[in-house]
Amino acid sequence: MSDYKAVVIGGSAGSFSLMLKMLAGIKSDFKLPIILCMHRLKHVRSGIAESMQIKSKLPIIEPMDKQRIEPGAVYLAPANYHMFIELDGTVSLSTEEMNFFCRPSIDYTLSSCAAAYREKLVGIILTGANADGAKGLKDIADKKGYTIVQDPATAEVDTMPKSALAVMTPNEVLKPEGIIAFLNNL
Amino acid sequence: MEFKAFLDEFKNQTGFDFCDYSDESLNRRLIKIQKETSLDYEGILSRVAVDEKFKQKIVEDITVNTTELFRDPDVWVGLYKKLYCSIPRNVTTAFWHIGCSIGLEVYSNLILLNELNMLDSVRVMATDLNSSVLETAKAGVYVYNKQFEDNFNKVFMELGKNVRFDKYFDRDKDTLKVKPFLTAVPKFKQQNLVSEDAPFPFKTDFVFLRNVMIYFNNKLQVKIMKMVYDKMYDGAYLILGKQERLPLNMSGRFEAIANLYRKNALNL
């Protein structure tokens, strides 16, 4: 039985198709909540959760404010909101200023998860075109959570994984297949 | 000094009560304020005690004031089609925008009402904790943002109406100004919803409370919802943000219609 309480994943450019592939590969009895923060194009604000649901065996939820995080579901940060996880395991949303020109901000979601789950968290950074997420992943590592960065050589855009590697040393650098296998072994 | 102790002391000193705000995002904003001012909590409090402008600045930085014109265009399309088209014109209809910030939501709403020639039969009150954002709201002068115009066009395209952006706005390079016939309508008023008991003088038909309560914890959400409920006529509508729902144990008091909540008559 896994000691972890949650998995949080951040990604930007190139991560949508990758996420579809990962969701398709995650086993249907996956026990932990997966908290997902992905940058979206401004003109594509809807339809992402629906596309993911087609591939995913786990339910895809765009959470309401104060909704409780439950095991075995995927929580996707809603378009145009920042998503925080509170210490009591509920979601808080915010419309405050963008971070790296992005709302949702990956840093904000990852840092709040680091505070809420501490060493019982797995944090993963995927392909992406800016540095959002690097600080958040470092916060997870600082709280002794388990950190994974997608191998930049396999990333469609390697800025985001490289930015993370520049500020911290993750537990593992993995190809997408390796990340899927890691999650299925939790 | 701890985060919670700071909030208690800030409340005692200023009357602004942030004790029941959602911890995670508030904590992060306070850390940011400490960095930007190079002051710790004690330092912030001592300066707040003697510097009114600084106090206002802190309140402004703690609260979130981001807003956009016609945020979530489909919500506005729904309001127009489902509700506004059938509002009677021979009586006054009252609107209350809570946490109106710089007023873009107020003007979004007035644009729709004007398209129905209703400006003469509405009473519009807009309130916010923060007095400096209200000055901007009154003036109706903004930095131009393409997202505003995109949202505007999306709303009218979906309504099948041909309405030009410059019917309501004068643009000069980066400055966007709301036309005077709109800025003349609403009354903007500073109001501390958390600490005032009877904050609103008259009952309303429509309450906009969008992306305000996301900053509050559940306890404060319930308190505010009860107060707002009392200021609504039976059958009045409450409009929440797209990712918000009624706090637990308040849902029986409203009928949910998509993103809109219609107040039920109280069954005693």
Tab-separated table of C-alpha atoms in Angstrom:
chain	number	residue	atom	x	y	z
A	1	MET	CA	0.000	0.000	0.000
A	2	SER	CA	1.340	3.373	-1.008
A	3	ASP	CA	2.415	5.899	1.574
A	4	TYR	CA	1.513	8.736	-0.745
A	5	LYS	CA	-1.695	10.711	-0.466
A	6	ALA	CA	-1.734	12.535	-3.792
A	7	VAL	CA	-0.029	13.045	-7.140
A	8	VAL	CA	0.256	16.530	-8.613
A	9	ILE	CA	1.222	17.091	-12.252
A	10	GLY	CA	2.037	20.330	-14.091
A	11	GLY	CA	2.511	20.833	-17.804
A	12	SER	CA	2.179	23.381	-20.561
A	13	ALA	CA	2.980	23.359	-24.280
A	14	GLY	CA	2.846	19.809	-25.609
A	15	SER	CA	1.438	18.380	-22.395
A	16	PHE	CA	-2.144	17.970	-23.550
A	17	SER	CA	-1.523	15.047	-25.908
A	18	LEU	CA	0.982	13.645	-23.438
A	19	MET	CA	-1.592	13.807	-20.636
A	20	LEU	CA	-4.116	11.981	-22.829
A	21	LYS	CA	-1.535	9.227	-23.346
A	22	MET	CA	-0.700	9.076	-19.638
A	23	LEU	CA	-4.335	9.008	-18.569
A	24	ALA	CA	-4.988	6.173	-21.003
A	25	GLY	CA	-2.094	4.259	-19.435
A	26	ILE	CA	-3.010	4.727	-15.772
A	27	LYS	CA	-4.762	1.686	-14.370
A	28	SER	CA	-8.440	1.907	-13.553
A	29	ASP	CA	-8.001	1.030	-9.866
A	30	PHE	CA	-5.481	3.825	-9.258
A	31	LYS	CA	-6.056	4.807	-5.662
A	32	LEU	CA	-4.664	8.312	-5.239
A	33	PRO	CA	-6.115	11.617	-6.341
A	34	ILE	CA	-4.307	13.147	-9.320
A	35	ILE	CA	-4.198	16.936	-9.207
A	36	LEU	CA	-3.563	18.363	-12.605
A	37	CYS	CA	-2.579	21.905	-13.534
A	38	MET	CA	-2.147	22.612	-17.216
A	39	HIS	CA	-1.779	25.876	-19.059
A	40	ARG	CA	-4.471	26.339	-21.645
A	41	LEU	CA	-4.676	28.431	-24.738
A	42	LYS	CA	-6.832	31.472	-24.038
A	43	HIS	CA	-9.279	30.769	-26.825
A	44	VAL	CA	-9.699	27.090	-25.877
A	45	ARG	CA	-11.233	27.435	-22.466
A	46	SER	CA	-13.599	24.505	-22.579
A	47	GLY	CA	-13.631	20.978	-23.911
A	48	ILE	CA	-10.350	19.869	-22.326
A	49	ALA	CA	-11.928	17.893	-19.506
A	50	GLU	CA	-14.326	16.267	-21.969
A	51	SER	CA	-11.459	15.188	-24.263
A	52	MET	CA	-9.558	13.797	-21.296
A	53	GLN	CA	-12.555	11.874	-20.056
A	54	ILE	CA	-12.707	9.950	-23.327
A	55	LYS	CA	-9.197	8.574	-22.683
A	56	SER	CA	-9.183	8.309	-18.898
A	57	LYS	CA	-10.467	5.417	-16.816
A	58	LEU	CA	-10.593	7.725	-13.799
A	59	PRO	CA	-13.224	10.469	-13.539
A	60	ILE	CA	-11.994	13.900	-14.685
A	61	ILE	CA	-13.281	16.674	-12.448
A	62	GLU	CA	-12.974	20.438	-12.872
A	63	PRO	CA	-13.518	21.158	-9.196
A	64	MET	CA	-15.824	23.723	-7.714
A	65	ASP	CA	-14.440	26.011	-5.024
A	66	LYS	CA	-14.264	24.170	-1.631
A	67	GLN	CA	-14.776	20.777	-3.270
A	68	ARG	CA	-13.061	17.963	-1.380
A	69	ILE	CA	-10.251	16.021	-3.064
A	70	GLU	CA	-11.179	12.312	-3.144
A	71	PRO	CA	-9.022	9.298	-4.056
A	72	GLY	CA	-9.160	7.758	-7.504
A	73	ALA	CA	-10.143	10.880	-9.432
A	74	VAL	CA	-8.361	13.482	-11.546
A	75	TYR	CA	-8.798	17.127	-10.562
A	76	LEU	CA	-8.096	19.500	-13.426
A	77	ALA	CA	-7.508	23.179	-12.586
A	78	PRO	CA	-10.448	25.056	-14.202
A	79	ALA	CA	-9.764	27.529	-17.001
A	80	ASN	CA	-8.995	31.083	-15.893
A	81	TYR	CA	-8.701	30.203	-12.171
A	82	HIS	CA	-5.707	29.422	-9.991
A	83	MET	CA	-6.227	26.227	-7.997
A	84	PHE	CA	-4.943	25.732	-4.446
A	85	ILE	CA	-5.254	22.704	-2.186
A	86	GLU	CA	-5.923	23.720	1.425
A	87	LEU	CA	-4.560	21.911	4.493
A	88	ASP	CA	-7.973	20.285	5.005
A	89	GLY	CA	-7.851	18.676	1.559
A	90	THR	CA	-10.367	20.985	-0.111
A	91	VAL	CA	-9.909	23.119	-3.202
A	92	SER	CA	-9.713	26.923	-3.162
A	93	LEU	CA	-9.902	28.818	-6.410
A	94	SER	CA	-8.635	32.306	-7.126
A	95	THR	CA	-8.825	34.780	-10.002
A	96	GLU	CA	-5.809	36.784	-8.888
A	97	GLU	CA	-3.043	38.026	-11.213
A	98	MET	CA	-1.429	35.681	-13.665
A	99	ASN	CA	1.911	34.032	-12.904
A	100	PHE	CA	4.228	33.745	-15.929
A	101	PHE	CA	1.263	35.094	-17.938
A	102	CYS	CA	-0.712	32.038	-16.898
A	103	ARG	CA	-3.863	31.335	-14.916
A	104	PRO	CA	-3.932	28.602	-13.679
A	105	SER	CA	-0.370	28.821	-12.403
A	106	ILE	CA	1.464	25.528	-11.941
A	107	ASP	CA	3.685	27.014	-9.212
A	108	TYR	CA	0.637	27.961	-7.130
A	109	THR	CA	-0.988	24.534	-7.363
A	110	LEU	CA	2.268	22.654	-6.685
A	111	SER	CA	3.292	24.861	-3.744
A	112	SER	CA	-0.100	24.530	-2.078
A	113	CYS	CA	0.047	20.728	-2.520
A	114	ALA	CA	3.537	20.740	-0.985
A	115	ALA	CA	2.145	22.474	2.108
A	116	ALA	CA	-0.955	20.271	2.284
A	117	TYR	CA	0.599	16.815	1.672
A	118	ARG	CA	4.288	17.371	2.542
A	119	GLU	CA	6.316	14.130	2.188
A	120	LYS	CA	3.211	12.188	1.150
A	121	LEU	CA	3.120	13.845	-2.270
A	122	VAL	CA	4.422	12.935	-5.711
A	123	GLY	CA	5.104	15.990	-7.901
A	124	ILE	CA	5.673	15.737	-11.647
A	125	ILE	CA	6.675	18.385	-14.214
A	126	LEU	CA	6.084	17.662	-17.896
A	127	THR	CA	6.843	19.379	-21.188
A	128	GLY	CA	6.195	23.139	-21.389
A	129	ALA	CA	7.335	26.445	-22.805
A	130	ASN	CA	7.972	28.533	-19.705
A	131	ALA	CA	9.404	28.364	-16.195
A	132	ASP	CA	6.129	28.132	-14.270
A	133	GLY	CA	6.226	25.027	-12.085
A	134	ALA	CA	9.949	25.038	-11.311
A	135	LYS	CA	9.519	26.826	-7.992
A	136	GLY	CA	6.521	24.677	-7.115
A	137	LEU	CA	8.444	21.460	-7.715
A	138	LYS	CA	11.294	22.776	-5.592
A	139	ASP	CA	8.789	23.451	-2.786
A	140	ILE	CA	7.656	19.819	-3.017
A	141	ALA	CA	11.273	18.603	-2.833
A	142	ASP	CA	11.927	20.928	0.138
A	143	LYS	CA	9.008	19.290	1.974
A	144	LYS	CA	10.509	15.848	1.180
A	145	GLY	CA	7.885	14.940	-1.373
A	146	TYR	CA	8.885	12.672	-4.269
A	147	THR	CA	9.715	14.642	-7.427
A	148	ILE	CA	9.865	13.590	-11.073
A	149	VAL	CA	10.803	15.676	-14.108
A	150	GLN	CA	10.049	14.503	-17.627
A	151	ASP	CA	13.278	13.740	-19.479
A	152	PRO	CA	13.836	16.967	-21.491
A	153	ALA	CA	14.980	14.894	-24.466
A	154	THR	CA	11.454	13.445	-24.679
A	155	ALA	CA	9.650	16.770	-24.146
A	156	GLU	CA	7.949	18.516	-27.062
A	157	VAL	CA	9.152	21.799	-25.520
A	158	ASP	CA	11.898	21.396	-22.946
A	159	THR	CA	11.864	24.826	-21.237
A	160	MET	CA	9.684	23.739	-18.339
A	161	PRO	CA	11.544	20.531	-17.405
A	162	LYS	CA	14.905	22.283	-17.872
A	163	SER	CA	13.783	25.199	-15.673
A	164	ALA	CA	12.865	22.737	-12.942
A	165	LEU	CA	16.209	20.917	-13.271
A	166	ALA	CA	17.990	24.268	-12.999
A	167	VAL	CA	16.624	25.001	-9.511
A	168	MET	CA	16.335	21.554	-7.930
A	169	THR	CA	17.401	17.912	-8.225
A	170	PRO	CA	14.412	15.602	-8.624
A	171	ASN	CA	14.311	12.032	-7.381
A	172	GLU	CA	13.944	10.844	-10.950
A	173	VAL	CA	14.111	12.089	-14.538
A	174	LEU	CA	11.835	9.809	-16.561
A	175	LYS	CA	10.475	9.279	-20.055
A	176	PRO	CA	6.652	9.332	-20.327
A	177	GLU	CA	6.495	5.508	-20.276
A	178	GLY	CA	8.594	5.539	-17.105
A	179	ILE	CA	6.233	8.040	-15.451
A	180	ILE	CA	3.216	5.893	-16.295
A	181	ALA	CA	4.953	2.777	-14.935
A	182	PHE	CA	5.954	4.669	-11.781
A	183	LEU	CA	2.378	5.776	-11.154
A	184	ASN	CA	0.947	2.305	-11.782
A	185	ASN	CA	3.374	0.886	-9.191
A	186	LEU	CA	2.391	3.298	-6.436
B	1	MET	CA	4.579	36.735	14.593
B	2	GLU	CA	2.365	34.057	13.065
B	3	PHE	CA	0.041	34.539	10.129
B	4	LYS	CA	-3.116	34.125	12.275
B	5	ALA	CA	-1.869	36.483	14.997
B	6	PHE	CA	-1.146	39.091	12.346
B	7	LEU	CA	-4.689	38.813	10.973
B	8	ASP	CA	-6.163	39.218	14.470
B	9	GLU	CA	-4.056	42.276	15.185
B	10	PHE	CA	-4.766	43.771	11.741
B	11	LYS	CA	-8.484	43.400	12.429
B	12	ASN	CA	-8.238	45.077	15.837
B	13	GLN	CA	-6.210	47.904	14.451
B	14	THR	CA	-8.082	48.616	11.216
B	15	GLY	CA	-11.505	46.954	11.311
B	16	PHE	CA	-10.628	44.971	8.185
B	17	ASP	CA	-11.257	41.338	9.048
B	18	PHE	CA	-9.443	38.745	6.927
B	19	CYS	CA	-9.420	36.031	9.636
B	20	ASP	CA	-11.870	33.807	7.747
B	21	TYR	CA	-10.285	34.061	4.330
B	22	SER	CA	-9.055	30.861	2.651
B	23	ASP	CA	-5.649	30.194	4.193
B	24	GLU	CA	-3.583	29.055	1.265
B	25	SER	CA	-3.992	31.943	-1.158
B	26	LEU	CA	-4.151	34.599	1.584
B	27	ASN	CA	-0.957	33.303	3.157
B	28	ARG	CA	0.792	33.463	-0.184
B	29	ARG	CA	-0.355	37.034	-0.828
B	30	LEU	CA	0.852	38.080	2.620
B	31	ILE	CA	4.263	36.555	1.959
B	32	LYS	CA	4.380	38.531	-1.275
B	33	ILE	CA	3.460	41.738	0.567
B	34	GLN	CA	6.218	41.111	3.108
B	35	LYS	CA	8.727	40.689	0.300
B	36	GLU	CA	7.582	43.769	-1.610
B	37	THR	CA	7.539	46.041	1.426
B	38	SER	CA	10.647	44.468	3.018
B	39	LEU	CA	8.691	44.457	6.276
B	40	ASP	CA	7.778	41.587	8.595
B	41	TYR	CA	4.299	41.340	10.166
B	42	GLU	CA	5.272	43.571	13.109
B	43	GLY	CA	6.729	46.124	10.706
B	44	ILE	CA	3.586	46.154	8.579
B	45	LEU	CA	1.400	46.677	11.653
B	46	SER	CA	3.441	49.573	13.024
B	47	ARG	CA	3.344	51.369	9.699
B	48	VAL	CA	-0.371	50.682	9.187
B	49	ALA	CA	-1.000	52.391	12.554
B	50	VAL	CA	0.425	55.714	11.366
B	51	ASP	CA	0.077	55.674	7.589
B	52	GLU	CA	-3.464	55.655	6.170
B	53	LYS	CA	-2.292	55.370	2.560
B	54	PHE	CA	-0.129	52.384	3.427
B	55	LYS	CA	-3.077	50.762	5.169
B	56	GLN	CA	-5.209	51.156	2.015
B	57	LYS	CA	-2.393	49.713	-0.058
B	58	ILE	CA	-2.171	46.633	2.181
B	59	VAL	CA	-5.938	46.094	2.011
B	60	GLU	CA	-5.733	46.449	-1.754
B	61	ASP	CA	-2.914	43.895	-1.980
B	62	ILE	CA	-4.610	41.396	0.327
B	63	THR	CA	-7.855	41.484	-1.638
B	64	VAL	CA	-7.978	40.255	-5.203
B	65	ASN	CA	-9.193	42.859	-7.663
B	66	THR	CA	-8.753	41.162	-11.011
B	67	THR	CA	-11.861	41.244	-13.178
B	68	GLU	CA	-12.681	41.396	-16.859
B	69	LEU	CA	-15.459	42.605	-19.133
B	70	PHE	CA	-18.039	39.851	-19.716
B	71	ARG	CA	-15.975	37.231	-17.885
B	72	ASP	CA	-17.465	33.851	-18.927
B	73	PRO	CA	-19.455	35.100	-21.940
B	74	ASP	CA	-21.913	32.176	-21.851
B	75	VAL	CA	-23.083	33.221	-18.378
B	76	TRP	CA	-24.069	36.646	-19.772
B	77	VAL	CA	-25.732	35.137	-22.823
B	78	GLY	CA	-27.777	32.934	-20.485
B	79	LEU	CA	-28.796	35.860	-18.280
B	80	TYR	CA	-29.928	37.896	-21.264
B	81	LYS	CA	-31.878	35.129	-22.950
B	82	LYS	CA	-33.366	33.382	-19.931
B	83	LEU	CA	-34.049	36.271	-17.589
B	84	TYR	CA	-33.527	39.813	-18.802
B	85	CYS	CA	-35.820	39.531	-21.826
B	86	SER	CA	-38.769	38.955	-19.510
B	87	ILE	CA	-38.128	41.590	-16.822
B	88	PRO	CA	-41.159	43.925	-16.565
B	89	ARG	CA	-40.411	47.568	-17.471
B	90	ASN	CA	-43.150	49.253	-15.428
B	91	VAL	CA	-41.432	48.577	-12.081
B	92	THR	CA	-37.907	49.262	-10.890
B	93	THR	CA	-35.560	46.280	-10.904
B	94	ALA	CA	-32.734	46.384	-8.373
B	95	PHE	CA	-29.262	44.975	-8.967
B	96	TRP	CA	-26.499	44.553	-6.418
B	97	HIS	CA	-22.924	43.770	-7.415
B	98	ILE	CA	-20.973	42.599	-4.369
B	99	GLY	CA	-17.188	42.875	-4.534
B	100	CYS	CA	-17.498	44.861	-7.762
B	101	SER	CA	-13.796	45.790	-7.875
B	102	ILE	CA	-13.084	48.201	-10.744
B	103	GLY	CA	-16.620	47.849	-12.072
B	104	LEU	CA	-16.199	45.878	-15.294
B	105	GLU	CA	-18.921	43.424	-14.317
B	106	VAL	CA	-21.271	46.323	-13.528
B	107	TYR	CA	-20.740	47.806	-16.975
B	108	SER	CA	-21.066	44.384	-18.631
B	109	ASN	CA	-24.480	44.092	-17.041
B	110	LEU	CA	-25.526	47.654	-17.933
B	111	ILE	CA	-24.619	47.048	-21.567
B	112	LEU	CA	-27.038	44.121	-21.702
B	113	LEU	CA	-29.743	46.127	-19.930
B	114	ASN	CA	-29.250	49.013	-22.334
B	115	GLU	CA	-29.686	46.666	-25.288
B	116	LEU	CA	-33.134	45.992	-23.827
B	117	ASN	CA	-33.734	49.755	-23.298
B	118	MET	CA	-34.024	49.200	-19.567
B	119	LEU	CA	-31.646	51.775	-18.124
B	120	ASP	CA	-34.586	53.922	-16.956
B	121	SER	CA	-36.133	51.157	-14.898
B	122	VAL	CA	-33.145	49.798	-13.011
B	123	ARG	CA	-31.449	50.651	-9.757
B	124	VAL	CA	-27.842	49.498	-9.639
B	125	MET	CA	-25.732	49.401	-6.486
B	126	ALA	CA	-22.165	48.155	-6.541
B	127	THR	CA	-20.050	47.696	-3.439
B	128	ASP	CA	-16.510	46.775	-2.557
B	129	LEU	CA	-14.309	46.686	0.510
B	130	ASN	CA	-11.641	48.624	-1.240
B	131	SER	CA	-12.136	52.358	-1.803
B	132	SER	CA	-9.411	52.823	-4.407
B	133	VAL	CA	-10.897	50.318	-6.869
B	134	LEU	CA	-14.230	52.128	-6.511
B	135	GLU	CA	-12.654	55.343	-7.795
B	136	THR	CA	-11.652	53.498	-10.958
B	137	ALA	CA	-15.112	51.968	-11.193
B	138	LYS	CA	-16.804	55.388	-10.955
B	139	ALA	CA	-14.558	56.896	-13.590
B	140	GLY	CA	-14.953	53.883	-15.872
B	141	VAL	CA	-11.451	54.331	-17.259
B	142	TYR	CA	-9.323	51.233	-17.891
B	143	VAL	CA	-6.223	49.956	-19.588
B	144	TYR	CA	-7.371	48.439	-22.882
B	145	ASN	CA	-7.260	44.648	-22.921
B	146	LYS	CA	-8.072	42.656	-26.028
B	147	GLN	CA	-9.733	39.975	-23.924
B	148	PHE	CA	-12.471	42.516	-23.059
B	149	GLU	CA	-13.296	43.147	-26.698
B	150	ASP	CA	-13.135	39.421	-27.518
B	151	ASN	CA	-15.586	38.629	-24.717
B	152	PHE	CA	-17.857	41.492	-25.814
B	153	ASN	CA	-17.931	40.242	-29.401
B	154	LYS	CA	-18.521	36.674	-28.293
B	155	VAL	CA	-21.549	37.658	-26.218
B	156	PHE	CA	-23.203	39.587	-29.038
B	157	MET	CA	-22.343	37.013	-31.660
B	158	GLU	CA	-24.071	34.355	-29.572
B	159	LEU	CA	-27.032	36.665	-29.021
B	160	GLY	CA	-27.208	37.171	-32.780
B	161	LYS	CA	-26.971	40.936	-32.372
B	162	ASN	CA	-24.728	43.279	-34.272
B	163	VAL	CA	-23.386	45.635	-31.590
B	164	ARG	CA	-20.160	47.557	-31.983
B	165	PHE	CA	-17.663	47.878	-29.142
B	166	ASP	CA	-17.470	51.657	-29.706
B	167	LYS	CA	-21.156	51.992	-28.916
B	168	TYR	CA	-20.126	51.709	-25.264
B	169	PHE	CA	-16.423	52.525	-25.135
B	170	ASP	CA	-14.113	55.268	-26.330
B	171	ARG	CA	-10.636	53.967	-26.965
B	172	ASP	CA	-7.554	56.136	-27.216
B	173	LYS	CA	-4.477	53.945	-27.689
B	174	ASP	CA	-4.245	51.942	-24.452
B	175	THR	CA	-6.969	53.825	-22.599
B	176	LEU	CA	-10.493	52.534	-22.613
B	177	LYS	CA	-13.277	54.778	-21.339
B	178	VAL	CA	-16.862	53.745	-20.662
B	179	LYS	CA	-19.344	56.202	-22.226
B	180	PRO	CA	-20.933	58.645	-19.785
B	181	PHE	CA	-24.518	57.413	-20.306
B	182	LEU	CA	-23.406	54.172	-18.629
B	183	THR	CA	-21.166	55.557	-15.885
B	184	ALA	CA	-24.055	57.798	-14.804
B	185	VAL	CA	-26.240	54.839	-13.812
B	186	PRO	CA	-24.629	52.830	-10.981
B	187	LYS	CA	-24.023	53.931	-7.412
B	188	PHE	CA	-20.674	52.714	-6.107
B	189	LYS	CA	-20.268	52.445	-2.359
B	190	GLN	CA	-17.512	51.281	-0.033
B	191	GLN	CA	-18.747	48.468	2.154
B	192	ASN	CA	-17.169	46.004	4.558
B	193	LEU	CA	-19.358	42.940	4.123
B	194	VAL	CA	-17.543	40.930	6.778
B	195	SER	CA	-17.885	43.292	9.709
B	196	GLU	CA	-21.042	45.317	8.969
B	197	ASP	CA	-24.345	43.909	10.153
B	198	ALA	CA	-26.875	45.697	7.950
B	199	PRO	CA	-24.887	46.643	4.931
B	200	PHE	CA	-27.567	47.224	2.368
B	201	PRO	CA	-30.557	49.525	2.587
B	202	PHE	CA	-32.985	47.925	0.145
B	203	LYS	CA	-33.919	44.515	-1.219
B	204	THR	CA	-32.773	43.364	-4.604
B	205	ASP	CA	-33.955	41.351	-7.592
B	206	PHE	CA	-30.500	40.314	-8.805
B	207	VAL	CA	-27.359	39.790	-6.763
B	208	PHE	CA	-23.999	39.323	-8.448
B	209	LEU	CA	-21.605	37.551	-6.095
B	210	ARG	CA	-19.121	36.136	-8.562
B	211	ASN	CA	-15.658	35.016	-7.535
B	212	VAL	CA	-15.910	36.802	-4.206
B	213	MET	CA	-16.656	33.965	-1.813
B	214	ILE	CA	-13.856	31.802	-3.255
B	215	TYR	CA	-11.565	33.854	-1.003
B	216	PHE	CA	-13.550	32.971	2.140
B	217	ASN	CA	-13.589	29.824	4.242
B	218	ASN	CA	-16.811	27.877	4.624
B	219	LYS	CA	-17.797	29.553	7.894
B	220	LEU	CA	-17.591	33.031	6.390
B	221	GLN	CA	-19.301	31.883	3.199
B	222	VAL	CA	-22.326	30.769	5.209
B	223	LYS	CA	-22.442	34.028	7.170
B	224	ILE	CA	-22.306	36.157	4.014
B	225	MET	CA	-24.824	33.987	2.171
B	226	LYS	CA	-27.354	34.334	4.982
B	227	MET	CA	-26.987	38.101	4.962
B	228	VAL	CA	-27.310	38.283	1.186
B	229	TYR	CA	-30.322	35.974	1.303
B	230	ASP	CA	-32.095	38.397	3.641
B	231	LYS	CA	-31.551	41.231	1.172
B	232	MET	CA	-33.142	39.352	-1.714
B	233	TYR	CA	-36.832	39.362	-2.651
B	234	ASP	CA	-38.478	35.954	-2.909
B	235	GLY	CA	-37.837	34.773	-6.441
B	236	ALA	CA	-34.787	37.027	-6.798
B	237	TYR	CA	-31.720	35.626	-8.545
B	238	LEU	CA	-28.208	35.081	-7.259
B	239	ILE	CA	-25.380	34.821	-9.775
B	240	LEU	CA	-22.243	33.052	-8.563
B	241	GLY	CA	-18.918	32.512	-10.334
B	242	LYS	CA	-18.600	29.692	-12.790
B	243	GLN	CA	-16.773	27.353	-10.374
B	244	GLU	CA	-18.722	28.329	-7.263
B	245	ARG	CA	-21.702	26.704	-5.634
B	246	LEU	CA	-23.823	27.502	-2.602
B	247	PRO	CA	-22.151	26.710	0.713
B	248	LEU	CA	-23.301	23.493	2.376
B	249	ASN	CA	-26.646	23.828	4.167
B	250	MET	CA	-27.716	26.856	2.104
B	251	SER	CA	-28.793	24.911	-0.969
B	252	GLY	CA	-32.347	24.356	0.288
B	253	ARG	CA	-32.961	28.083	0.181
B	254	PHE	CA	-32.460	28.386	-3.557
B	255	GLU	CA	-33.535	26.657	-6.718
B	256	ALA	CA	-30.485	26.054	-8.917
B	257	ILE	CA	-30.901	26.856	-12.608
B	258	ALA	CA	-27.527	26.255	-14.288
B	259	ASN	CA	-25.262	28.946	-12.811
B	260	LEU	CA	-28.187	30.921	-11.429
B	261	TYR	CA	-29.816	30.487	-8.056
B	262	ARG	CA	-33.404	31.550	-7.509
B	263	LYS	CA	-34.441	32.370	-3.972
B	264	ASN	CA	-37.220	30.173	-2.557
B	265	ALA	CA	-39.865	31.631	-0.302
B	266	LEU	CA	-39.078	30.686	3.274
B	267	ASN	CA	-41.174	27.737	4.457
B	268	LEU	CA	-41.527	27.994	8.192
